[in-house]
mmCIF file of C-alpha atoms in Angstrom:
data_model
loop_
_atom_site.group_PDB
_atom_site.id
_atom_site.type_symbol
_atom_site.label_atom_id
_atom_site.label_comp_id
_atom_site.label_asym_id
_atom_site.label_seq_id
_atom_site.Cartn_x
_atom_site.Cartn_y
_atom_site.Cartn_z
ATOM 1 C CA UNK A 24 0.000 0.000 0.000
ATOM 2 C CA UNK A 25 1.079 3.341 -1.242
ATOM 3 C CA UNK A 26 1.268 6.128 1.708
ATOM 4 C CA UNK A 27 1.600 9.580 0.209
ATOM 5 C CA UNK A 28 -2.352 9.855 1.659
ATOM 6 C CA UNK A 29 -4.593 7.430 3.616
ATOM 7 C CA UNK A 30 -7.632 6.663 1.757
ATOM 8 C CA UNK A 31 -11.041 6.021 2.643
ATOM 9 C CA UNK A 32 -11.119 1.969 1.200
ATOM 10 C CA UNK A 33 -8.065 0.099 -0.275
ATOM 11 C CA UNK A 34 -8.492 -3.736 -0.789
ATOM 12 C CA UNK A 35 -6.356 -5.875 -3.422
ATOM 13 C CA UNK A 36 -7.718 -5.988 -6.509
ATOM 14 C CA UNK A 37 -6.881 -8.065 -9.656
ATOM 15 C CA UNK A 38 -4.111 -6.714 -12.607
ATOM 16 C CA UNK A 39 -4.553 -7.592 -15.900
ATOM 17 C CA UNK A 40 -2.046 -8.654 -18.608
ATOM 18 C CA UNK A 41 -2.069 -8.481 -22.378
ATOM 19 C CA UNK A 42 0.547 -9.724 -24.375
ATOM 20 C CA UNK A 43 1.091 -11.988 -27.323
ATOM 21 C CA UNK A 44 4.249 -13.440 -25.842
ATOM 22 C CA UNK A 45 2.810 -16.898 -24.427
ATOM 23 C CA UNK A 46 6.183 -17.127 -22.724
ATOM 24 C CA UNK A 47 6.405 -14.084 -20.914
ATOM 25 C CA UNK A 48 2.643 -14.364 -19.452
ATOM 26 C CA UNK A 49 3.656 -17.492 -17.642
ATOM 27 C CA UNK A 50 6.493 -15.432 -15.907
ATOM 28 C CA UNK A 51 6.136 -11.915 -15.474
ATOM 29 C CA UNK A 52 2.760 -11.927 -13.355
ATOM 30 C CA UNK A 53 4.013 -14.281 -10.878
ATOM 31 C CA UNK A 54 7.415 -12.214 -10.817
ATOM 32 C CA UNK A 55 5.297 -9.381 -9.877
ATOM 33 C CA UNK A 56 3.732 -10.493 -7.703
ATOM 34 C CA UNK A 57 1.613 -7.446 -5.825
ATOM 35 C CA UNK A 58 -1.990 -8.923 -6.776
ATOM 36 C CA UNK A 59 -4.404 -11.540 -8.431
ATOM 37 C CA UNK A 60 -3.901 -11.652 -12.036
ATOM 38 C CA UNK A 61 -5.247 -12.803 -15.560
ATOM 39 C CA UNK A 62 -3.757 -13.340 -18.491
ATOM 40 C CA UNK A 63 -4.982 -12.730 -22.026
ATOM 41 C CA UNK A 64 -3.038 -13.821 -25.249
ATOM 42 C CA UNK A 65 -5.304 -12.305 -27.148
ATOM 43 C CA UNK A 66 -6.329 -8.363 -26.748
ATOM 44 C CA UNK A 67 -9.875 -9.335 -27.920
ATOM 45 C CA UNK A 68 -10.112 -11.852 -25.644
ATOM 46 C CA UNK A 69 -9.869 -8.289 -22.770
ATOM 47 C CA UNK A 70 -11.783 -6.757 -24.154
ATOM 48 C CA UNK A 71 -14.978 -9.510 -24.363
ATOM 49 C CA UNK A 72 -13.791 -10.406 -20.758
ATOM 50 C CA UNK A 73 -14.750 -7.055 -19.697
ATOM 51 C CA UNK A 74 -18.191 -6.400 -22.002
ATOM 52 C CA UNK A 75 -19.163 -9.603 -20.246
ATOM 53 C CA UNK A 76 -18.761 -8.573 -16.577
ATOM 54 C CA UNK A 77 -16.288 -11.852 -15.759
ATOM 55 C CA UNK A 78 -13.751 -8.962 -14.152
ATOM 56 C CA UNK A 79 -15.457 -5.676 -12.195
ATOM 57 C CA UNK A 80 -14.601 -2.420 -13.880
ATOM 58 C CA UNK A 81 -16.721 -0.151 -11.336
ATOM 59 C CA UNK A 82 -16.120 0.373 -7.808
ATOM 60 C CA UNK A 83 -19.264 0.071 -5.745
ATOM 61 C CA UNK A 84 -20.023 3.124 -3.418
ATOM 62 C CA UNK A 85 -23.229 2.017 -2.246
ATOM 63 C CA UNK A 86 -22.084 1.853 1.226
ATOM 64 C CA UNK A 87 -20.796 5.874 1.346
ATOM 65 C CA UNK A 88 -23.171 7.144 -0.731
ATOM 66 C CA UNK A 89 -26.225 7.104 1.114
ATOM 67 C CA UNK A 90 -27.620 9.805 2.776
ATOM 68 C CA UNK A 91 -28.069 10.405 6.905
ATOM 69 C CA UNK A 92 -31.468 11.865 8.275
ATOM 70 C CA UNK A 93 -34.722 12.875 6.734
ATOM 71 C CA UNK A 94 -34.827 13.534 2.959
ATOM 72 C CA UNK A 95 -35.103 17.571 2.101
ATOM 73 C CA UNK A 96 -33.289 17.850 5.804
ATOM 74 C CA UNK A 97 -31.066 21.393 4.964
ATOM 75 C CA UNK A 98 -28.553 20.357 7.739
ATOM 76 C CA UNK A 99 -28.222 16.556 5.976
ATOM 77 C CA UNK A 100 -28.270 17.225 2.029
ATOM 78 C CA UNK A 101 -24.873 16.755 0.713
ATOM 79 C CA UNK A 102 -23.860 14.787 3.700
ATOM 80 C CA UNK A 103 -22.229 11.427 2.938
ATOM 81 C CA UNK A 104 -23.255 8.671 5.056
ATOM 82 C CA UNK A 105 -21.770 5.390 5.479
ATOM 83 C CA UNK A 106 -23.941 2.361 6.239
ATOM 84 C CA UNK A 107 -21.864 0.005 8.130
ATOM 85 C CA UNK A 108 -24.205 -3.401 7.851
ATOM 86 C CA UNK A 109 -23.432 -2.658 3.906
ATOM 87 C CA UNK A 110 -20.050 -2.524 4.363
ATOM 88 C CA UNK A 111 -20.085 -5.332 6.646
ATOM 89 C CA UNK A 112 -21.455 -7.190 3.798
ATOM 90 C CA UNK A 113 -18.529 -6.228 0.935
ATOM 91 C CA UNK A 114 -16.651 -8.657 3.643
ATOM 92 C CA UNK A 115 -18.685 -11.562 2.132
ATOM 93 C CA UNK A 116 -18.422 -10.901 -1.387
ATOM 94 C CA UNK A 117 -15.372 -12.117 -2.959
ATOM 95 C CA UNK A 118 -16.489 -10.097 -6.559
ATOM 96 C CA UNK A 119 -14.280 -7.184 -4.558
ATOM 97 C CA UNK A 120 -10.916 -8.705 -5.591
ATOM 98 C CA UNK A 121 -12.311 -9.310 -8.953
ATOM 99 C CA UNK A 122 -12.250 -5.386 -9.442
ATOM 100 C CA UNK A 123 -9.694 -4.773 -12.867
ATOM 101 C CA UNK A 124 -7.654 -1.740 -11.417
ATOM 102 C CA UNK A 125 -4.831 -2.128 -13.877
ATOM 103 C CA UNK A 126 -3.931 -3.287 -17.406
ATOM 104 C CA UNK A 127 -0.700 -4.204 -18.320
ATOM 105 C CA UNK A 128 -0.875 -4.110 -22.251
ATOM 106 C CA UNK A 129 2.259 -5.127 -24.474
ATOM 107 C CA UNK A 130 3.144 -2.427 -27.258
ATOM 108 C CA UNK A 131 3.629 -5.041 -30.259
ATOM 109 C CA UNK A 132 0.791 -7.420 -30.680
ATOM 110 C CA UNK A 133 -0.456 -8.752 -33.905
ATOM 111 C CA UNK A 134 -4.261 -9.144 -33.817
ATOM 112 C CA UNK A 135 -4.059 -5.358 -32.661
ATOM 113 C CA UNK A 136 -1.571 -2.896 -30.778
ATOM 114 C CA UNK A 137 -1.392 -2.095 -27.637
ATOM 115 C CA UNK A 138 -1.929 1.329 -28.223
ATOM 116 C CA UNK A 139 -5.126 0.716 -30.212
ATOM 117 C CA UNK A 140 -6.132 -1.593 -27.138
ATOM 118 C CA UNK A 141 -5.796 0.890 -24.652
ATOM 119 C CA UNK A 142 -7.819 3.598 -27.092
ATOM 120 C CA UNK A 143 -10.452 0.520 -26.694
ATOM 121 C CA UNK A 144 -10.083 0.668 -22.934
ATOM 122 C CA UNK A 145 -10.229 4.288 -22.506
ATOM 123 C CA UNK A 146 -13.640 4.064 -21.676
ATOM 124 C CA UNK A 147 -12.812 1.623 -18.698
ATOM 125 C CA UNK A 148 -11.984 3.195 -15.179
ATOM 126 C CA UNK A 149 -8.853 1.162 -14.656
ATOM 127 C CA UNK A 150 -5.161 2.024 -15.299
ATOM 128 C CA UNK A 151 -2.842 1.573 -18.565
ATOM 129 C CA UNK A 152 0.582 0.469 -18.015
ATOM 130 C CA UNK A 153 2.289 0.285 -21.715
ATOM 131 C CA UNK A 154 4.896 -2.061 -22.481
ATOM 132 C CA UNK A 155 7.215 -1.218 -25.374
ATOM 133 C CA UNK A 156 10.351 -1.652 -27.230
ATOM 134 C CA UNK A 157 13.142 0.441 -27.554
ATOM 135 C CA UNK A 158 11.678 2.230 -30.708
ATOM 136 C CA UNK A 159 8.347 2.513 -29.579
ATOM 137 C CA UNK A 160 9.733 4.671 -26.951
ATOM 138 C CA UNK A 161 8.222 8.028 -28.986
ATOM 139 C CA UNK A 162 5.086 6.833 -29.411
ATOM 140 C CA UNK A 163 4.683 5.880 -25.884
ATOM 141 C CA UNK A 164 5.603 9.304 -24.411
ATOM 142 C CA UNK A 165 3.078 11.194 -26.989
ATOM 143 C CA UNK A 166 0.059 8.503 -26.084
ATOM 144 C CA UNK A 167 1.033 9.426 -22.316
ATOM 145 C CA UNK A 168 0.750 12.779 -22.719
ATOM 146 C CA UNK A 169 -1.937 12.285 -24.720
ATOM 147 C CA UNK A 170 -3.499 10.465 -21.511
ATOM 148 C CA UNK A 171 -3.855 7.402 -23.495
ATOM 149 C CA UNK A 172 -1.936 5.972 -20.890
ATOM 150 C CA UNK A 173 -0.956 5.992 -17.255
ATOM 151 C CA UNK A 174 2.631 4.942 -17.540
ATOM 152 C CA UNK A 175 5.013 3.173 -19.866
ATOM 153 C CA UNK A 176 7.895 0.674 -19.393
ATOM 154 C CA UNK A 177 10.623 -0.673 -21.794
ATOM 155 C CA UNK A 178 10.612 -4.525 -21.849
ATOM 156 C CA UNK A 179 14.271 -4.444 -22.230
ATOM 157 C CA UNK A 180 14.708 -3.484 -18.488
ATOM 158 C CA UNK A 181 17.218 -5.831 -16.893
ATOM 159 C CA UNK A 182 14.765 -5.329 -13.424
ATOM 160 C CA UNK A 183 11.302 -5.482 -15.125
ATOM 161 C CA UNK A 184 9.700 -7.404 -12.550
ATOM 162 C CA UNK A 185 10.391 -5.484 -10.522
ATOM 163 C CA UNK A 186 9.738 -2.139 -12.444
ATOM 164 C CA UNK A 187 6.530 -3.651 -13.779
ATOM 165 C CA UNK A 188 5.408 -4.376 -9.750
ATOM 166 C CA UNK A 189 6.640 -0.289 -8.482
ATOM 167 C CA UNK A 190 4.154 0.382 -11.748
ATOM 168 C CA UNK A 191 1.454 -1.909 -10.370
ATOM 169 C CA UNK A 192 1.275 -0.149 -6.771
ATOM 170 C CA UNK A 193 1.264 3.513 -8.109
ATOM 171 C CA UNK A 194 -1.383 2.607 -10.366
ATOM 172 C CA UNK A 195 -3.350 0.791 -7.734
ATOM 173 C CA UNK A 196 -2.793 3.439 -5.507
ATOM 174 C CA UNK A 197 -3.893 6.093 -7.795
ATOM 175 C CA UNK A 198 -7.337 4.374 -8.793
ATOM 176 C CA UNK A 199 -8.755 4.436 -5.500
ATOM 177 C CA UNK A 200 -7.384 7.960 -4.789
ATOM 178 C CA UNK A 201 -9.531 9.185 -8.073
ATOM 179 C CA UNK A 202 -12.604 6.398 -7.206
ATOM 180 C CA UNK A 203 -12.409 8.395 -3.715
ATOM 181 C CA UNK A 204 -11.871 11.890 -4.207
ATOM 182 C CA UNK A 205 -15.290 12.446 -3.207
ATOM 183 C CA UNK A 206 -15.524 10.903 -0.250
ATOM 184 C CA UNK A 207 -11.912 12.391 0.761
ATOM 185 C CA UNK A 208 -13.288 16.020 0.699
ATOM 186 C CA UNK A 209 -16.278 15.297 2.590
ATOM 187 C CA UNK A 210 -13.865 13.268 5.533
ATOM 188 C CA UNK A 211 -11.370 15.616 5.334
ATOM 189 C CA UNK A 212 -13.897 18.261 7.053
ATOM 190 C CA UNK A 213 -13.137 16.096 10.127
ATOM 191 C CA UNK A 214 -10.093 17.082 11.118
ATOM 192 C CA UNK A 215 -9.921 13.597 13.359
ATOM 193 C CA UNK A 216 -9.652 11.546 9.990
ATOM 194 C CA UNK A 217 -6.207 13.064 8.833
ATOM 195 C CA UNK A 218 -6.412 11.962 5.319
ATOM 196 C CA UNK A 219 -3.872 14.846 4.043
ATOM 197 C CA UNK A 220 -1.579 14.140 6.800
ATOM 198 C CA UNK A 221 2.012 12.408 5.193
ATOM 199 C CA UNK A 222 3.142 11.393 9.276
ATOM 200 C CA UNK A 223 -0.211 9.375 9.854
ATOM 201 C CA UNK A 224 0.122 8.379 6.739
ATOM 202 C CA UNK A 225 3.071 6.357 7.243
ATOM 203 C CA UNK A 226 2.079 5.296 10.625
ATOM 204 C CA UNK A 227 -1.182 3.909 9.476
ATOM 205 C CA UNK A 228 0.825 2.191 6.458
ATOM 206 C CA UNK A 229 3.413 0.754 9.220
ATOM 207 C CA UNK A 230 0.523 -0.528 11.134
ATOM 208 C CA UNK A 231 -0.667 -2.091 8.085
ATOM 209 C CA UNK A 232 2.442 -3.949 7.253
ATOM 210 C CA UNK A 233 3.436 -5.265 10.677
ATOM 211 C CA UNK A 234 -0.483 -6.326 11.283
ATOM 212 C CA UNK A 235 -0.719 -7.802 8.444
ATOM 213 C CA UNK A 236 -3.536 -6.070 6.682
ATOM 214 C CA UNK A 237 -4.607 -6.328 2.803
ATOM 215 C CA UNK A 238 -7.915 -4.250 3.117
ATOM 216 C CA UNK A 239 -9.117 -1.567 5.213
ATOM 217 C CA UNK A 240 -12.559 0.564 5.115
ATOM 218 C CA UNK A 241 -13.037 4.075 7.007
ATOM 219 C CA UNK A 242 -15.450 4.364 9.541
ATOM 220 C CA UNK A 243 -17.471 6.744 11.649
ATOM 221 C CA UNK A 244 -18.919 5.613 14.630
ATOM 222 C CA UNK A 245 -16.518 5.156 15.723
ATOM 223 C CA UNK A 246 -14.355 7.697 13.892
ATOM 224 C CA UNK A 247 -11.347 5.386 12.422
ATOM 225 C CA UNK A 248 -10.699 2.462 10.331
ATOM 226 C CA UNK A 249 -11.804 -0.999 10.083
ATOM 227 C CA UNK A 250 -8.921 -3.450 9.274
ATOM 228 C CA UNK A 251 -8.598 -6.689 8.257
ATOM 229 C CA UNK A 252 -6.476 -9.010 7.700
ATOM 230 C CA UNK A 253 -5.763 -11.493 4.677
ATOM 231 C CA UNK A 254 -7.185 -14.424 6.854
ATOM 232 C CA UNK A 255 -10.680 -12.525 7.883
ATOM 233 C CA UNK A 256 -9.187 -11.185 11.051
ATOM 234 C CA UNK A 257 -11.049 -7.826 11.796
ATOM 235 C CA UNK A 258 -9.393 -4.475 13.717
ATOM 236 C CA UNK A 259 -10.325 -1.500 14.789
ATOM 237 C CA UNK A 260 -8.245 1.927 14.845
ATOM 238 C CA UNK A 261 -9.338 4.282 16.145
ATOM 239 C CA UNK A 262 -8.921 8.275 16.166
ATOM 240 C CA UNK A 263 -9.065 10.276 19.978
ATOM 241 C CA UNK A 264 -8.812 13.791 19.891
ATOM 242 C CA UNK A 265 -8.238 15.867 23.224
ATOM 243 C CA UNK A 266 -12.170 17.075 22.976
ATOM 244 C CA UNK A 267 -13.347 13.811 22.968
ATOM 245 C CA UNK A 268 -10.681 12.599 26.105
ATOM 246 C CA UNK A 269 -11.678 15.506 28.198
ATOM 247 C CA UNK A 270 -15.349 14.408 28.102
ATOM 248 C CA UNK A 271 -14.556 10.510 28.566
ATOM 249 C CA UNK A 272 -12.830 12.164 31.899
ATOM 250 C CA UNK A 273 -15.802 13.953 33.072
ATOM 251 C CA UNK A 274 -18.119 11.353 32.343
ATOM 252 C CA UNK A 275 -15.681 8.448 34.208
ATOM 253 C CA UNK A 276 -15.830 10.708 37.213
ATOM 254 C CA UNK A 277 -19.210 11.216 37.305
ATOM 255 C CA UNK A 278 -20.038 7.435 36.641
ATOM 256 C CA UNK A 279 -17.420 6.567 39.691
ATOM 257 C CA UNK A 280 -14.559 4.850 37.881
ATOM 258 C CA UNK A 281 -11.571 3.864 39.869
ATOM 259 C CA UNK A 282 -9.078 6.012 40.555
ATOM 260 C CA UNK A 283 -6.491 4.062 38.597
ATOM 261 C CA UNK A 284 -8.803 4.352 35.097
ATOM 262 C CA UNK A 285 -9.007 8.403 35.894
ATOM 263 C CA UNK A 286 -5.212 8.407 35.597
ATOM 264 C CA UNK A 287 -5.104 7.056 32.803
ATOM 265 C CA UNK A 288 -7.254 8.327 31.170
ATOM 266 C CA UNK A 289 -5.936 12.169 32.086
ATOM 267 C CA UNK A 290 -2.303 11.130 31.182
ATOM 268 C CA UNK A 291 -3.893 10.416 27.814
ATOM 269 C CA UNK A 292 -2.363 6.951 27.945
ATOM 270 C CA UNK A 293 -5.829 5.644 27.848
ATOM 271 C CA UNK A 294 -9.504 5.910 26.191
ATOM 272 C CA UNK A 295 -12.576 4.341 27.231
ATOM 273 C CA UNK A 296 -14.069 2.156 24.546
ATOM 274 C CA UNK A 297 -16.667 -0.399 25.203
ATOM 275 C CA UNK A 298 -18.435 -0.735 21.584
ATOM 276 C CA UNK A 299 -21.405 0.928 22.692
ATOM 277 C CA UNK A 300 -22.473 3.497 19.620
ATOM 278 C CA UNK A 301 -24.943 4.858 22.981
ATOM 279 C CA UNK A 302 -21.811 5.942 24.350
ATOM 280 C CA UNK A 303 -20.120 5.277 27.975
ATOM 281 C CA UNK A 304 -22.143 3.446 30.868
ATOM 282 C CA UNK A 305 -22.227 2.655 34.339
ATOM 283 C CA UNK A 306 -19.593 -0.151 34.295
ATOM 284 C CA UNK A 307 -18.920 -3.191 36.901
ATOM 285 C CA UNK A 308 -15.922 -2.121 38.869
ATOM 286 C CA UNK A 309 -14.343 -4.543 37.720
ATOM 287 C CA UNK A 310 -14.853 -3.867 34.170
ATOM 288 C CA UNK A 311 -13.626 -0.335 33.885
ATOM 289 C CA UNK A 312 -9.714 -1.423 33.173
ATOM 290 C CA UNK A 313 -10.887 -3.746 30.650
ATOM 291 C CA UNK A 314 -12.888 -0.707 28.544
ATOM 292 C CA UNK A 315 -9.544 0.908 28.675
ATOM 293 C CA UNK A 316 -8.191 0.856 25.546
ATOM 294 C CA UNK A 317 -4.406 1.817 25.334
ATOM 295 C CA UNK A 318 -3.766 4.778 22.913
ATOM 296 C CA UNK A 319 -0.499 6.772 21.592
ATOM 297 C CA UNK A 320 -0.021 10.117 20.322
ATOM 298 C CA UNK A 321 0.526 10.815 16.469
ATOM 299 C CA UNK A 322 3.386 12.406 15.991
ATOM 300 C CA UNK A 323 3.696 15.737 15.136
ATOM 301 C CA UNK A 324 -0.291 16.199 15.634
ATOM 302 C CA UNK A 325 -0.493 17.677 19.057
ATOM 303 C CA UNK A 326 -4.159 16.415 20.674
ATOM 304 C CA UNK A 327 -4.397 13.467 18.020
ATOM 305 C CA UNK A 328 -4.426 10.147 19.407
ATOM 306 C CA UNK A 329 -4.823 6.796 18.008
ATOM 307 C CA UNK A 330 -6.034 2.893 19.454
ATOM 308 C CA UNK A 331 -6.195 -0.184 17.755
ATOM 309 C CA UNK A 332 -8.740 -3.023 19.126
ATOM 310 C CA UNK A 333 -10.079 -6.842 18.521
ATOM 311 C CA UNK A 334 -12.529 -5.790 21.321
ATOM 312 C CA UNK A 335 -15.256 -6.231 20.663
ATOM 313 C CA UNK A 336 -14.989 -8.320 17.208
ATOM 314 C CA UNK A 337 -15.342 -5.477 14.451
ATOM 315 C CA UNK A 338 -17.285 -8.174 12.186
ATOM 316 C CA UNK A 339 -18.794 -9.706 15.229
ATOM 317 C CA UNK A 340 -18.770 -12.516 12.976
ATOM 318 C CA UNK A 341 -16.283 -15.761 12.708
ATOM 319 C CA UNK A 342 -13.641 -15.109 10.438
ATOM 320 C CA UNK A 343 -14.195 -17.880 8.580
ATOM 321 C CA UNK A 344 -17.490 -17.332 7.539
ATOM 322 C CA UNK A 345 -15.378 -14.047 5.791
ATOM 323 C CA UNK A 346 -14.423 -14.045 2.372
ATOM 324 C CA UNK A 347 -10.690 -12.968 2.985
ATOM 325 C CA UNK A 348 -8.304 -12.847 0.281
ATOM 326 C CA UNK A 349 -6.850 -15.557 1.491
ATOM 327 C CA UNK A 350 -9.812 -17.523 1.075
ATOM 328 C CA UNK A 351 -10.330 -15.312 -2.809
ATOM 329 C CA UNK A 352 -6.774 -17.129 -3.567
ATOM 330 C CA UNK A 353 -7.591 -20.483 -2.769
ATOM 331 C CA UNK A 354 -9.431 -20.808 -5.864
ATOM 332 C CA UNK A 355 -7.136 -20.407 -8.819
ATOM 333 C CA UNK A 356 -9.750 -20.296 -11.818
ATOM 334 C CA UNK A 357 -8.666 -16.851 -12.334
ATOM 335 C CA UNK A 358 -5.100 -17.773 -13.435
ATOM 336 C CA UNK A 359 -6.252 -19.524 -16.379
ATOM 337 C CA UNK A 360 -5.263 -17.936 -19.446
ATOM 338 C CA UNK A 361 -7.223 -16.705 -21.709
#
């Protein structure tokens, strides 16, 4: 996962590769790497793969795009609302990872060129990664400025594995940051989601990596993220501000927590989370350390704290019964060449 911005949604989605060369489809995708694949010999083939719906060219919104409160409400029009049950829901459907984000389309094809092919695509939301010759080099550079294309790559590249894979990740990267532009300007009126922010950006990337985590949705109530993990694991991070701590303070003391949970919670070491949307309680004593969640500062965002949480289980549902991308991989029918 790129990290120049956090985004509302990122989950893997599947590359696609065009090329003539039988030989080099059986090797460069798995060199790659980065993401499911398919493989097309023939650039026809691509494009009747796509008129037919067997890959997803559209992103579906349907869980941000609905609307809070009473229709014709002033204070709600405009408003974007996310309906979590519907998100909880994308978890089941393994069409997500179907989504085409990226083409990968050789320059020199017979039954048509590359560049024709992606003049055929241009219709198509995804990405168009060119891969040319040494003397198609021209041409490439004028169809990219053109916007014909995304980006271009010589084949003769001793590293083009690796070249080809840096490609795939920008490009990935940059679809959902267009599919989401939207939604970005409406979060980024909170200043708790800190979606411009290049520190938390990296710190929510590093999270990502050491945790493990393919796919990740925003949330709102709770303000943060929903993670999971390529097995169906599910956690939650989540966003404190100094607003919210003070009142989690006031409302401990007046609900009697023990002395110990105060503490913590005014040393900002702590925040009370019990995964009540209602809000805080009247809590068991004995049950007041275990709503503590531990939290950390962001750096260089003075009052900005973050959390992250199994408790309770943010899909409240077996992992198993999850279509995780580990689960999406399992079945292989989408490596068969077309």
């Amino acid at each position: 996962m790129e990290s120049q911005k956090c985004l509302p949604f990122f989950h893997p989605t599947t590359v696609l590769y065009v090329d003539d060369d039988r030989h080099l489809l059986s090797i460069l995708p798995l060199r790659v790497g980065v993401s499911p694949y398919r493989c097309f010999h023939d650039p026809h083939d691509v494009l009747d793969c796509l008129e037919r719906g067997d890959v997803l060219t559209s992103l579906d919104l349907e869980c941000w795009n609905r609307y809070t409160g009473e229709i014709g409400d002033p204070d709600c029009e405009g408003v974007l609302g996310l309906d979590k049950w519907t998100l909880y829901m994308r978890l089941f459907e393994p069409r997500r990872f179907d989504l085409a984000s990226v083409v990968v389309v050789d320059y020199a094809m017979p039954e048509m060129s590359g560049l024709t092919l992606c003049r055929r695509l241009a219709a198509w939301p995804c990405k168009r990664l060119l891969l040319t010759g040494r003397a198609d080099l021209g041409l490439a550079v004028q169809a990219f400025n053109d916007g014909l294309i995304d980006m271009f790559l010589s084949k003769e590249e001793p590293d083009l594995p690796a070249q080809v894979a840096r490609a795939v990740r920008r490009l990935q990267y940059r679809y959902f940051l267009d599919t989401s532009r939207m939604m970005r300007e409406f979060l980024a009126r909170d200043d708790c989601a800190l979606w411009a922010d290049e520190v938390f950006s990296h710190l929510f990337a590093r999270h990502c990596t050491d945790r493990g985590i393919v796919e990740y949705y925003a949330i709102n109530d709770p303000v943060g993220f929903l993670l999971i993990d390529a097995e169906g694991s599910g956690y939650l991070w989540l966003l404190f501000n100094d607003a919210q701590l003070e009142s989690q303070c006031l409302s401990a003391r007046q609900l009697g927590a023990p002395p110990g949970v105060l503490a913590r919670l005014e040393g900002r070491t702590a925040a009370l989370f019990v995964g009540d949307p209602e809000g805080l309680t009247v809590l068991p004593p004995d049950q007041w350390h275990n709503a503590c969640l531990p939290i950390s500062g962001i750096p260089g965002r003075p009052g900005q704290y973050y959390g992250i949480t199994t408790r309770p289980d943010p899909i409240r549902l077996s992992p198993r019964a999850v279509v995780s991308f580990a689960r999406y991989l399992e079945n292989a029918d989408w490596l068969t060449e077309r």
